[in-house]
Tab-separated table of C-alpha atoms in Angstrom:
chain	number	residue	atom	x	y	z
N	111	ALA	CA	13.029	174.146	-20.543
N	112	GLN	CA	13.045	171.619	-22.928
N	113	SER	CA	10.525	170.595	-25.250
N	114	VAL	CA	10.312	168.419	-29.138
N	115	THR	CA	7.558	169.030	-31.298
N	116	GLN	CA	6.709	166.418	-33.630
N	117	LEU	CA	5.201	167.579	-37.142
N	118	GLY	CA	2.466	165.402	-37.834
N	119	SER	CA	0.583	162.875	-35.637
N	120	HIS	CA	-0.141	160.334	-37.976
N	121	VAL	CA	2.325	159.780	-41.392
N	122	SER	CA	2.016	157.422	-43.967
N	123	VAL	CA	3.463	155.513	-46.649
N	124	SER	CA	4.110	152.985	-49.169
N	125	GLU	CA	6.436	150.376	-48.595
N	126	GLY	CA	9.798	151.017	-50.050
N	127	ALA	CA	9.036	154.825	-50.161
N	128	LEU	CA	11.056	157.211	-48.063
N	129	VAL	CA	10.286	157.014	-43.911
N	130	LEU	CA	10.591	160.850	-42.735
N	131	LEU	CA	9.668	161.799	-39.643
N	132	ARG	CA	10.060	164.913	-38.376
N	133	CYS	CA	11.753	166.599	-34.712
N	134	ASN	CA	12.019	169.985	-34.015
N	135	TYR	CA	13.534	170.834	-30.169
N	136	SER	CA	14.180	173.770	-28.071
N	137	SER	CA	16.853	173.759	-24.990
N	138	SER	CA	18.834	175.990	-23.487
N	139	VAL	CA	21.631	173.979	-23.493
N	140	PRO	CA	23.422	171.581	-25.830
N	141	PRO	CA	21.111	168.809	-25.902
N	142	TYR	CA	20.867	165.381	-25.940
N	143	LEU	CA	18.434	163.977	-28.358
N	144	PHE	CA	16.562	160.430	-28.489
N	145	TRP	CA	14.465	158.579	-31.062
N	146	TYR	CA	11.958	155.329	-29.421
N	147	VAL	CA	10.269	153.611	-31.153
N	148	GLN	CA	7.032	151.829	-29.631
N	149	TYR	CA	5.247	148.753	-30.831
N	150	PRO	CA	1.305	148.121	-29.749
N	151	ASN	CA	0.952	146.904	-26.344
N	152	GLN	CA	4.960	147.339	-25.772
N	153	GLY	CA	7.036	149.800	-24.148
N	154	LEU	CA	9.174	152.653	-25.528
N	155	GLN	CA	12.618	150.759	-27.710
N	156	LEU	CA	15.692	153.131	-28.721
N	157	LEU	CA	15.919	153.712	-32.222
N	158	LEU	CA	18.737	155.699	-32.039
N	159	LYS	CA	20.554	159.040	-29.825
N	160	TYR	CA	22.699	162.239	-30.354
N	161	THR	CA	25.409	163.453	-28.051
N	162	SER	CA	27.267	165.719	-29.667
N	163	ALA	CA	29.425	163.681	-31.105
N	164	ALA	CA	28.821	163.002	-35.001
N	165	THR	CA	25.741	164.383	-36.707
N	166	LEU	CA	24.526	161.984	-38.610
N	167	VAL	CA	23.307	159.179	-36.447
N	168	LYS	CA	23.090	156.289	-37.320
N	169	GLY	CA	20.950	153.930	-35.205
N	170	ILE	CA	18.495	150.468	-35.394
N	171	ASN	CA	16.254	148.432	-38.367
N	172	GLY	CA	18.045	151.308	-40.580
N	173	PHE	CA	17.112	154.306	-39.376
N	174	GLU	CA	19.147	157.621	-39.345
N	175	ALA	CA	18.459	160.898	-38.142
N	176	GLU	CA	20.985	164.409	-38.267
N	177	PHE	CA	21.621	166.889	-35.820
N	178	LYS	CA	21.347	170.195	-37.365
N	179	LYS	CA	22.029	172.911	-34.371
N	180	SER	CA	20.851	175.638	-37.143
N	181	GLU	CA	17.045	174.374	-37.816
N	182	THR	CA	17.260	172.778	-34.457
N	183	SER	CA	15.810	170.131	-35.976
N	184	PHE	CA	16.740	165.842	-35.445
N	185	HIS	CA	14.701	164.470	-38.281
N	186	LEU	CA	14.342	160.479	-38.257
N	187	THR	CA	14.815	158.928	-41.783
N	188	LYS	CA	14.827	155.793	-43.160
N	189	PRO	CA	15.414	154.629	-46.723
N	190	SER	CA	12.672	152.344	-47.960
N	191	ALA	CA	9.967	151.344	-45.726
N	192	HIS	CA	8.966	147.736	-44.452
N	193	MET	CA	5.912	146.850	-43.209
N	194	SER	CA	7.406	145.997	-39.731
N	195	ASP	CA	8.185	149.421	-39.100
N	196	ALA	CA	4.482	150.310	-38.571
N	197	ALA	CA	4.651	151.675	-34.959
N	198	GLU	CA	4.912	154.850	-33.029
N	199	TYR	CA	7.814	156.927	-32.826
N	200	PHE	CA	9.004	159.418	-30.487
N	201	CYS	CA	11.901	162.736	-30.293
N	202	ALA	CA	12.849	163.418	-26.914
N	203	VAL	CA	15.215	165.313	-25.747
N	204	SER	CA	17.354	165.796	-22.326
N	205	GLY	CA	19.989	168.289	-20.911
N	206	ALA	CA	23.527	167.355	-21.235
N	207	GLY	CA	23.914	167.795	-17.223
N	208	GLY	CA	23.227	165.334	-15.016
N	209	GLY	CA	19.209	164.038	-14.233
N	210	ASN	CA	18.413	162.342	-17.639
N	211	LYS	CA	15.360	163.711	-17.750
N	212	LEU	CA	13.634	162.927	-20.824
N	213	THR	CA	11.113	165.141	-22.367
N	214	PHE	CA	9.196	163.224	-25.042
N	215	GLY	CA	7.153	164.393	-28.306
N	216	THR	CA	3.506	163.588	-28.098
N	217	GLY	CA	4.560	160.833	-31.180
N	218	THR	CA	4.328	160.459	-35.174
N	219	GLN	CA	2.290	157.218	-35.997
N	220	LEU	CA	3.636	155.307	-39.123
N	221	LYS	CA	1.534	153.789	-40.826
N	222	VAL	CA	2.982	151.342	-43.864
N	223	GLU	CA	1.019	150.596	-46.844
N	224	LEU	CA	1.126	147.775	-49.268
T	3	GLU	CA	19.899	140.225	-20.076
T	4	ALA	CA	16.791	139.917	-18.152
T	5	GLY	CA	15.022	143.187	-19.149
T	6	VAL	CA	12.762	145.315	-17.428
T	7	ALA	CA	9.277	143.468	-15.521
T	8	GLN	CA	6.207	145.435	-14.642
T	9	SER	CA	3.386	143.621	-13.209
T	10	PRO	CA	0.243	143.914	-13.951
T	11	ARG	CA	-0.271	144.612	-17.719
T	12	TYR	CA	-4.065	145.744	-17.430
T	13	LYS	CA	-5.901	146.729	-14.646
T	14	ILE	CA	-9.323	148.167	-14.318
T	15	ILE	CA	-11.242	149.629	-11.406
T	16	GLU	CA	-13.161	151.665	-10.283
T	17	LYS	CA	-12.750	155.602	-9.360
T	18	ARG	CA	-12.494	156.416	-5.843
T	19	GLN	CA	-10.164	152.963	-5.919
T	20	SER	CA	-6.672	152.174	-4.939
T	21	VAL	CA	-4.692	150.735	-6.699
T	22	ALA	CA	-0.599	149.918	-7.008
T	23	PHE	CA	2.034	148.753	-9.643
T	24	TRP	CA	5.240	146.876	-9.442
T	25	CYS	CA	8.507	147.452	-11.671
T	26	ASN	CA	12.339	145.533	-11.431
T	27	PRO	CA	14.467	147.215	-13.250
T	28	ILE	CA	17.093	145.530	-15.155
T	29	SER	CA	20.228	143.945	-12.427
T	30	GLY	CA	22.653	146.553	-11.703
T	31	HIS	CA	20.715	149.714	-12.608
T	32	ALA	CA	21.021	152.600	-10.490
T	33	THR	CA	18.254	154.972	-11.420
T	34	LEU	CA	14.894	154.208	-12.260
T	35	TYR	CA	11.712	155.728	-13.145
T	36	TRP	CA	7.759	156.798	-13.486
T	37	TYR	CA	6.396	157.296	-16.663
T	38	GLN	CA	3.101	158.010	-16.829
T	39	GLN	CA	1.805	157.620	-20.570
T	40	ILE	CA	-1.667	159.106	-21.334
T	41	LEU	CA	-3.314	158.314	-25.250
T	42	GLY	CA	-2.122	160.267	-27.514
T	43	GLN	CA	0.674	161.740	-25.716
T	44	GLY	CA	4.974	161.027	-25.276
T	45	PRO	CA	5.211	159.963	-21.818
T	46	LYS	CA	5.819	162.000	-19.281
T	47	LEU	CA	7.837	161.719	-16.304
T	48	LEU	CA	6.041	161.001	-12.744
T	49	ILE	CA	9.413	160.453	-10.956
T	50	GLN	CA	12.916	159.775	-10.823
T	51	PHE	CA	15.498	157.675	-8.260
T	52	GLN	CA	18.569	157.775	-7.951
T	53	ASN	CA	19.414	154.072	-6.081
T	54	ASN	CA	16.736	154.502	-3.185
T	55	GLY	CA	16.122	158.587	-3.495
T	56	VAL	CA	14.378	160.595	-4.904
T	57	VAL	CA	15.829	162.964	-8.079
T	58	ASP	CA	12.694	164.429	-9.256
T	59	ASP	CA	9.541	164.311	-8.402
T	60	SER	CA	8.073	167.720	-9.277
T	61	GLN	CA	5.554	166.184	-11.616
T	62	LEU	CA	3.984	163.351	-9.099
T	63	PRO	CA	0.321	164.322	-8.184
T	64	LYS	CA	1.526	164.049	-4.507
T	65	ASP	CA	-1.729	164.250	-2.903
T	66	ARG	CA	-2.701	161.089	-4.256
T	67	PHE	CA	0.052	159.416	-6.381
T	68	SER	CA	2.672	158.140	-3.959
T	69	ALA	CA	5.661	155.309	-4.668
T	70	GLU	CA	8.806	154.042	-2.602
T	71	ARG	CA	11.837	152.297	-4.239
T	72	LEU	CA	12.988	150.054	-0.383
T	73	LYS	CA	16.297	148.793	-0.383
T	74	GLY	CA	17.188	150.669	-4.291
T	75	VAL	CA	15.804	147.783	-6.272
T	76	ASP	CA	12.223	147.710	-6.322
T	77	SER	CA	9.831	150.077	-7.081
T	78	THR	CA	5.728	150.749	-6.463
T	79	LEU	CA	3.238	153.376	-7.748
T	80	LYS	CA	-0.181	153.574	-5.865
T	81	ILE	CA	-2.541	155.695	-6.743
T	82	GLN	CA	-5.538	156.647	-3.970
T	83	PRO	CA	-7.609	157.159	-4.930
T	84	ALA	CA	-7.981	157.153	-8.645
T	85	LYS	CA	-9.630	159.530	-10.570
T	86	LEU	CA	-10.957	158.949	-14.261
T	87	GLU	CA	-8.081	161.228	-15.678
T	88	ASP	CA	-5.601	158.696	-14.450
T	89	SER	CA	-6.622	156.182	-16.990
T	90	ALA	CA	-3.221	155.799	-18.857
T	91	VAL	CA	0.079	153.603	-19.373
T	92	TYR	CA	2.398	153.844	-16.855
T	93	LEU	CA	6.099	153.148	-17.939
T	94	CYS	CA	8.601	151.662	-15.918
T	95	ALA	CA	12.433	152.623	-16.818
T	96	SER	CA	16.102	152.129	-15.761
T	97	SER	CA	19.971	153.311	-16.904
T	98	GLY	CA	23.286	152.167	-15.447
T	99	GLN	CA	24.778	155.328	-15.612
T	100	ARG	CA	25.518	158.585	-13.029
T	101	GLY	CA	24.888	161.892	-14.966
T	102	GLY	CA	26.458	161.770	-19.023
T	103	VAL	CA	24.405	160.419	-21.576
T	104	ASN	CA	22.901	156.661	-20.948
T	105	GLU	CA	20.076	154.742	-22.139
T	106	GLN	CA	16.795	154.535	-20.317
T	107	PHE	CA	15.607	150.512	-20.829
T	108	PHE	CA	11.863	150.438	-20.640
T	109	GLY	CA	9.087	147.699	-19.183
T	110	PRO	CA	6.290	147.055	-21.013
T	111	GLY	CA	3.882	149.171	-18.968
T	112	THR	CA	0.504	149.070	-17.100
T	113	ARG	CA	-1.957	149.624	-19.027
T	114	LEU	CA	-4.661	151.289	-16.089
T	115	THR	CA	-8.167	152.381	-17.261
T	116	VAL	CA	-10.287	153.991	-14.093
T	117	LEU	CA	-13.978	153.548	-15.157
């Protein structure tokens, strides 16, 4: 069985500060890992994905994430927060086999303050 | 390229009534997913179709939920009868590759309120 745990349901940062959203995974097979963003009243948009190539993955809007097998982590970072980054962020895992079923974490609401 | 379309965007019904949601995936995408997202939680997969066949419906409450994907394109998700705990956003997603890793593209969702 696969699962992800997102630490912190709410994170607040100042504009221009570092954004760090935490995700730890549990998987019995080599995982594929994803970060999605959800703006109010919208569907989910893929930020980035790890598919067993480079461990440091760069995504859209200046976000990146590093896969650390020893820590079973896939934390999302952005060097400088912008007001437009305020949204809910979901980490998700799927197995390397077929099916592509995504298992999502409970989400982290990011608030960006002036 | 047009995205995943869903309708209606919002629906309010009373418990024990029935409701149906419609999804039109991205053209050419063989795989279609329905997720349930309860407030404060991540999306949970209800059912996955590959073309018009069901791949995974292990978390679909089959006593009240049903879904179909006739002709392997559009899909409908039905709830009959609805319960209060069915209040959620129902997300449809589609993807375009067999196996491997591919991106799921999500529609805007249908927000269901059961009173």
